[in-house]
XYZ file of C-alpha atoms in Angstrom:
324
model
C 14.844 -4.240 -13.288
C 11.655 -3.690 -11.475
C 8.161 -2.851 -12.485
C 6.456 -0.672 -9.833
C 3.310 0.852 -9.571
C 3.209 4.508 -9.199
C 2.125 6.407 -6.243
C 3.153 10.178 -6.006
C 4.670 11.971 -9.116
C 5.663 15.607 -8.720
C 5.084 17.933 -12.016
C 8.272 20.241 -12.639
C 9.308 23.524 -14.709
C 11.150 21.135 -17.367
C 7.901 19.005 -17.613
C 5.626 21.731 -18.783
C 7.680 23.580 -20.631
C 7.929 20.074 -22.935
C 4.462 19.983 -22.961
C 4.127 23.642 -23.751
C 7.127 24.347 -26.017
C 8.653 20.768 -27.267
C 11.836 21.333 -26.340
C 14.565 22.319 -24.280
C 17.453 22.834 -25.577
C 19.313 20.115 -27.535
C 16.111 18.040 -26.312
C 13.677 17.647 -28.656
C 10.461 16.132 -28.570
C 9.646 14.124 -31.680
C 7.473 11.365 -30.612
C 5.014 10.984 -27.942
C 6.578 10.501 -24.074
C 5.071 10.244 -21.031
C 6.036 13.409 -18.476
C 7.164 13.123 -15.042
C 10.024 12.551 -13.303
C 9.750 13.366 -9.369
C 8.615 9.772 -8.242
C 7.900 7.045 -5.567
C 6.121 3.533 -5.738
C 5.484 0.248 -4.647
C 7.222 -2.643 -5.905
C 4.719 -4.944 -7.497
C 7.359 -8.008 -9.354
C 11.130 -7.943 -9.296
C 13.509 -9.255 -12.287
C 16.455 -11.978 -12.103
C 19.037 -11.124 -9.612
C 17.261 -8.514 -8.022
C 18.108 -8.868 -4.142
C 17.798 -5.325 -2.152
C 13.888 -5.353 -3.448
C 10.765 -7.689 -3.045
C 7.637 -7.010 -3.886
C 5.576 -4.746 -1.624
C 8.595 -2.321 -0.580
C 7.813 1.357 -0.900
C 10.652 3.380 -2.903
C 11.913 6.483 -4.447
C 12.881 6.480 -7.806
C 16.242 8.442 -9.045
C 15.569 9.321 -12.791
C 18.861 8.938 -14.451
C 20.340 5.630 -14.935
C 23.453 5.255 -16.547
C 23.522 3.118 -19.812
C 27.256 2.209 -19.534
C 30.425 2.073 -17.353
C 31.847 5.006 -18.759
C 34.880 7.254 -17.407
C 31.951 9.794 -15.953
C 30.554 6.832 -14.060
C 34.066 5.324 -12.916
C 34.454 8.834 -11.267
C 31.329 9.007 -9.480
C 29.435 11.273 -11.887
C 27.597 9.726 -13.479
C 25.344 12.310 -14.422
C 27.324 13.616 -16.679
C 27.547 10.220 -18.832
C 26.377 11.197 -22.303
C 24.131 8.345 -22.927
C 22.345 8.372 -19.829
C 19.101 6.986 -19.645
C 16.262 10.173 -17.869
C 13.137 10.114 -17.554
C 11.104 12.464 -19.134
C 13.870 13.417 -21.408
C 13.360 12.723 -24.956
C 13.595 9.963 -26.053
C 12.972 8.633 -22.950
C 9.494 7.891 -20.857
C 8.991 9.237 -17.787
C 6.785 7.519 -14.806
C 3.650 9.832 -14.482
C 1.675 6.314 -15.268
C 0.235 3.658 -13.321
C 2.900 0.781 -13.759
C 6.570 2.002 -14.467
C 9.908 -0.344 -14.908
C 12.785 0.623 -13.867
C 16.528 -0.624 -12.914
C 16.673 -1.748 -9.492
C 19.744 0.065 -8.670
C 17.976 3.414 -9.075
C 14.786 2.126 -6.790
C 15.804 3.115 -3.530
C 14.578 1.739 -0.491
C 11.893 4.515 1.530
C 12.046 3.779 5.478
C 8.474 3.247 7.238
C 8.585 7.144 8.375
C 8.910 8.773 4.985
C 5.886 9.243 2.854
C 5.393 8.749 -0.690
C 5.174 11.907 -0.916
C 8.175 12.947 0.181
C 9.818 9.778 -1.694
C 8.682 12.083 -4.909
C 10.023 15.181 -3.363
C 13.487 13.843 -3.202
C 13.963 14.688 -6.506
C 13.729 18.164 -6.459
C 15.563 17.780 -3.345
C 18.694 16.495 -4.272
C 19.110 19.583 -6.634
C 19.393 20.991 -3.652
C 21.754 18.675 -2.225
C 24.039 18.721 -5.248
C 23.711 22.476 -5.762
C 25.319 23.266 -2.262
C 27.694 20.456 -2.535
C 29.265 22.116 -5.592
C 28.721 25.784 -3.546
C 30.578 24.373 -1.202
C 28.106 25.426 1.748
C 29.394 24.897 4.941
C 29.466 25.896 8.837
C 28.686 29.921 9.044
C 28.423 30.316 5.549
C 26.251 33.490 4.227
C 24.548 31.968 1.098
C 22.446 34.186 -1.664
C 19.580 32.546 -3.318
C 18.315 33.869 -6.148
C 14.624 32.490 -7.520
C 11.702 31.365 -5.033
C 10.647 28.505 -6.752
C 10.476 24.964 -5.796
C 14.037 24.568 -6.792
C 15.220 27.831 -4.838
C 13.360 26.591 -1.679
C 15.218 23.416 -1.457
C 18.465 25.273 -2.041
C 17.344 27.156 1.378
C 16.390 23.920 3.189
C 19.840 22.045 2.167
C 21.764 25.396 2.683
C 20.160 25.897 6.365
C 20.982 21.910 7.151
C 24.611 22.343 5.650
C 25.432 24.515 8.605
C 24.897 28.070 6.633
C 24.277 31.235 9.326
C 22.170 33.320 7.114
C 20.037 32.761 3.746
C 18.988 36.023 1.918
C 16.664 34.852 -0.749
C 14.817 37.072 -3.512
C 12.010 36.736 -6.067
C 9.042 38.837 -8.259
C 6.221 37.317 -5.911
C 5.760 37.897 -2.342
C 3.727 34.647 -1.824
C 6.445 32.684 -2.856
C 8.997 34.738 -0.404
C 6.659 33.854 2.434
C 7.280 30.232 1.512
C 11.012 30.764 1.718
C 10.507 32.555 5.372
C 8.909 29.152 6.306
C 11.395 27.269 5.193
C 13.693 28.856 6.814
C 15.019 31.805 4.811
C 16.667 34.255 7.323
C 15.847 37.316 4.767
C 13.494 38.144 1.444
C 13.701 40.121 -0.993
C 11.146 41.627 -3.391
C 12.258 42.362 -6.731
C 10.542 45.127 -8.397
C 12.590 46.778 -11.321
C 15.993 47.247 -9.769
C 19.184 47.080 -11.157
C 21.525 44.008 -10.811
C 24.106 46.238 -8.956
C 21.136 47.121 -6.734
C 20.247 44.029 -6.267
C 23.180 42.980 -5.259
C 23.511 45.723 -2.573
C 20.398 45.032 -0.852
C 21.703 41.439 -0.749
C 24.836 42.394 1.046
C 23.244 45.432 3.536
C 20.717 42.775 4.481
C 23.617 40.019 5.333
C 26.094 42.729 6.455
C 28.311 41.437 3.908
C 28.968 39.922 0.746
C 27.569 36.207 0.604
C 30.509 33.818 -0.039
C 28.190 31.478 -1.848
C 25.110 32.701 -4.200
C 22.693 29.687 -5.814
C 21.208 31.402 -9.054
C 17.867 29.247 -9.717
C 16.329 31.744 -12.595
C 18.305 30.952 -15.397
C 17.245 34.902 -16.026
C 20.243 37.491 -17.490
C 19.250 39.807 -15.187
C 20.056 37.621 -11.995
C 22.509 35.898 -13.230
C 24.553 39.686 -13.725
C 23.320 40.141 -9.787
C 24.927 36.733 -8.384
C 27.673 37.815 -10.124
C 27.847 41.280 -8.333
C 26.625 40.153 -5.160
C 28.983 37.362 -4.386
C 32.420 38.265 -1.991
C 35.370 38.152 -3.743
C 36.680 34.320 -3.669
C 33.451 32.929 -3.757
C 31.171 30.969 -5.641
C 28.066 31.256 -7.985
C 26.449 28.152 -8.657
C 24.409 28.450 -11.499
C 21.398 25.999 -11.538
C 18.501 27.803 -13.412
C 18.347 27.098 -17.493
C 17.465 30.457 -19.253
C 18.309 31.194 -22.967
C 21.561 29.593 -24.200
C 23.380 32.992 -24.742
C 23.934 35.513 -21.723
C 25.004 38.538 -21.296
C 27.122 38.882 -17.761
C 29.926 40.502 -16.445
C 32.864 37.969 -16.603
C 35.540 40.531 -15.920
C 34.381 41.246 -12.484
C 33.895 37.879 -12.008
C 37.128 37.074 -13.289
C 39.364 39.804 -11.409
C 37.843 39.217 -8.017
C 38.312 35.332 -8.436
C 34.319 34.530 -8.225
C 34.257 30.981 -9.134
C 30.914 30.443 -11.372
C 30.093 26.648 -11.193
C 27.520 25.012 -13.072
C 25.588 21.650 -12.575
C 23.360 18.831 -14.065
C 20.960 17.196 -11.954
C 22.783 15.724 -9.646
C 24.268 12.200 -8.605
C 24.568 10.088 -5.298
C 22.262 12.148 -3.546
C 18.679 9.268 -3.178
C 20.875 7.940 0.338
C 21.816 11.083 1.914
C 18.218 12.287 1.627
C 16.189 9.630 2.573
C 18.972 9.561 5.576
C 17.772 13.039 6.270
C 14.277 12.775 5.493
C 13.971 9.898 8.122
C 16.068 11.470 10.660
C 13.384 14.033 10.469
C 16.501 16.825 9.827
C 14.579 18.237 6.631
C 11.288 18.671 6.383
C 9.894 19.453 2.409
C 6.337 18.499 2.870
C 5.669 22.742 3.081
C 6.969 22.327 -0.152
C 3.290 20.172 -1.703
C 0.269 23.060 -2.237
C -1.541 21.358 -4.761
C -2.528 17.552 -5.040
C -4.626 15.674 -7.712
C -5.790 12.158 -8.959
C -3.557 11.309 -12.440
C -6.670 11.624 -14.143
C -6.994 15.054 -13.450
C -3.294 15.687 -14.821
C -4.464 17.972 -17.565
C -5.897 20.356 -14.103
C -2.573 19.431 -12.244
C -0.390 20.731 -15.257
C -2.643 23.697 -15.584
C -2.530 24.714 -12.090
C 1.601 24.446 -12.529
C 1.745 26.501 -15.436
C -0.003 29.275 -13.951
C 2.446 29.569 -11.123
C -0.078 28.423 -8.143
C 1.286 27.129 -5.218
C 4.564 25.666 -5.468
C 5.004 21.738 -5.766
C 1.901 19.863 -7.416
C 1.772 16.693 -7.057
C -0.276 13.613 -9.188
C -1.321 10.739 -7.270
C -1.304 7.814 -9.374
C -2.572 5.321 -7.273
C -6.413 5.210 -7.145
C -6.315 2.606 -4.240
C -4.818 5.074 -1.590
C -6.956 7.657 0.068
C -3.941 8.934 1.980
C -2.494 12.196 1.279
């Protein structure tokens, strides 16, 4: 293990909707637990046997860290290990503290060119990075993202890097479509009160065609019915955004036009490919920060989040550091 003290943490969806609703699902919040999740640090003291880390090294930390060598971790996904450790998951503690511990093996190294803050944003990031992995986003691919938000942005960024020709992404706010154009979303669209089928036909007259690949980031019945519609036969809907647990769609067309509907959990053995590309200086998320404030302001910083202001807020837990 290795204690660190904390220097960026980002605040997500999942984190204020503990704070605001107690639960998520089969999570439940019974006892007090510290948020956050979408984090970097310094090293400050290193346990026995620790030998990629000393103190002083700068690192990102990946949340979920497997309690045992189970089949799912044998494979290589070990996200989906039932008794993984995450932070910010009841029972477990997340890091938006001062001093955090964590294992080693999940500390990863941050080179000299990539920020703190950008150390936090890999989090978020590798959603991204996992969701288009599963898409199966490659060269020329015409990808359909559904949802603006900081999760549906990265989907754009990874989906742009992965080699796709054309992004079409939509959402309910214009502000956060003008994000997505700066990112790097070839097309927006506004959603007003159309129709899934409609929806889906203003994604494909805007591509030309049917996107092989649509990334649903809502979670919402609505879009979920649209990625459905929109996507070419053969292709694939991801499904990353967690709405209610029943939903209403329309398997059969999915079914008889072979749409493959994927789902996914976090994501695994992403920390190295994006510090890779955050240091190559392929990716760039720091668009991706609107909002920054001192940990003691964290009631402010949640606040700000729940009322859907900018996009990625981020706590700065280090009171040392005047750099942004």
């Amino acid at each position: 293990e290795v204690l660190l003290r904390m220097h960026s943490v980002g605040i997500c969806g999942s984190d204020v909707h503990y704070w605001q609703h107690g639960r998520i699902g089969d999570f439940v919040v019974k006892d007090p637990m510290v948020l956050g999740h979408e984090a970097s640090g310094t090293v400050v003291k290193v346990g026995p046997g620790v030998a990629h880390l000393k103190p002083g090294d700068r690192v990102a930390i990946e949340p979920g860290v497997p309690r045992e060598m189970d089949e799912f971790c044998k494979t290589g996904r070990y996200n989906l290990s039932p008794t993984i450790f995450f932070c910010a998951t009841p029972p477990d503690d997340g890091n938006l503290c001062r001093y955090y511990k964590h294992s080693a093996s999940y500390c990863y190294k941050l080179p000299d060119n990539v920020t703190f803050e950008e150390g936090a944003l890999i989090e978020p990031l590798s959603v991204g990075i996992h969701a288009c992995k599963r898409a199966g986003v490659t060269l020329g691919s015409k990808v359909f993202v559904s949802g603006s938000g900081p999760i549906g942005l990265v989907n754009v960024l990874v989906a742009k890097m992965m080699g796709a020709a054309a992004v079409v992404i939509t959402d309910l706010s214009a502000s956060r479509l003008q994000k997505a154009k700066e990112v790097g979303a070839d097309f927006t669209i506004q959603v007003k009160n159309e129709t899934p089928q409609e929806v889906a036909s203003k994604v494909e007259s805007l591509l030309g065609c049917m996107p092989e690949i649509t990334v649903e980031c809502t979670g919402v019945q609505d879009c979920i019915q649209a990625g459905i519609y929109a996507t070419r036969s053969g292709g694939t809907l991801v499904l990353v955004g967690l709405g209610p647990e029943m939903v209403t769609v329309p398997i059969v067309n999915a079914a008889v036009r072979e749409v493959d509907i994927r789902g996914i959990f976090r994501y695994c053995n992403t920390w190295p490919v994006a510090i890779a590309l955050l240091a190559s200086k392929r990716i760039n998320v720091k668009p991706l920060v609107t909002h920054r404030f001192p940990l003691e302001k964290a009631l402010e910083a949640f606040e700000t989040t729940k009322r859907g202001e900018g996009v990625k807020v981020m706590l700065k837990c280090d009171p040392t550091d005047h750099n942004p």
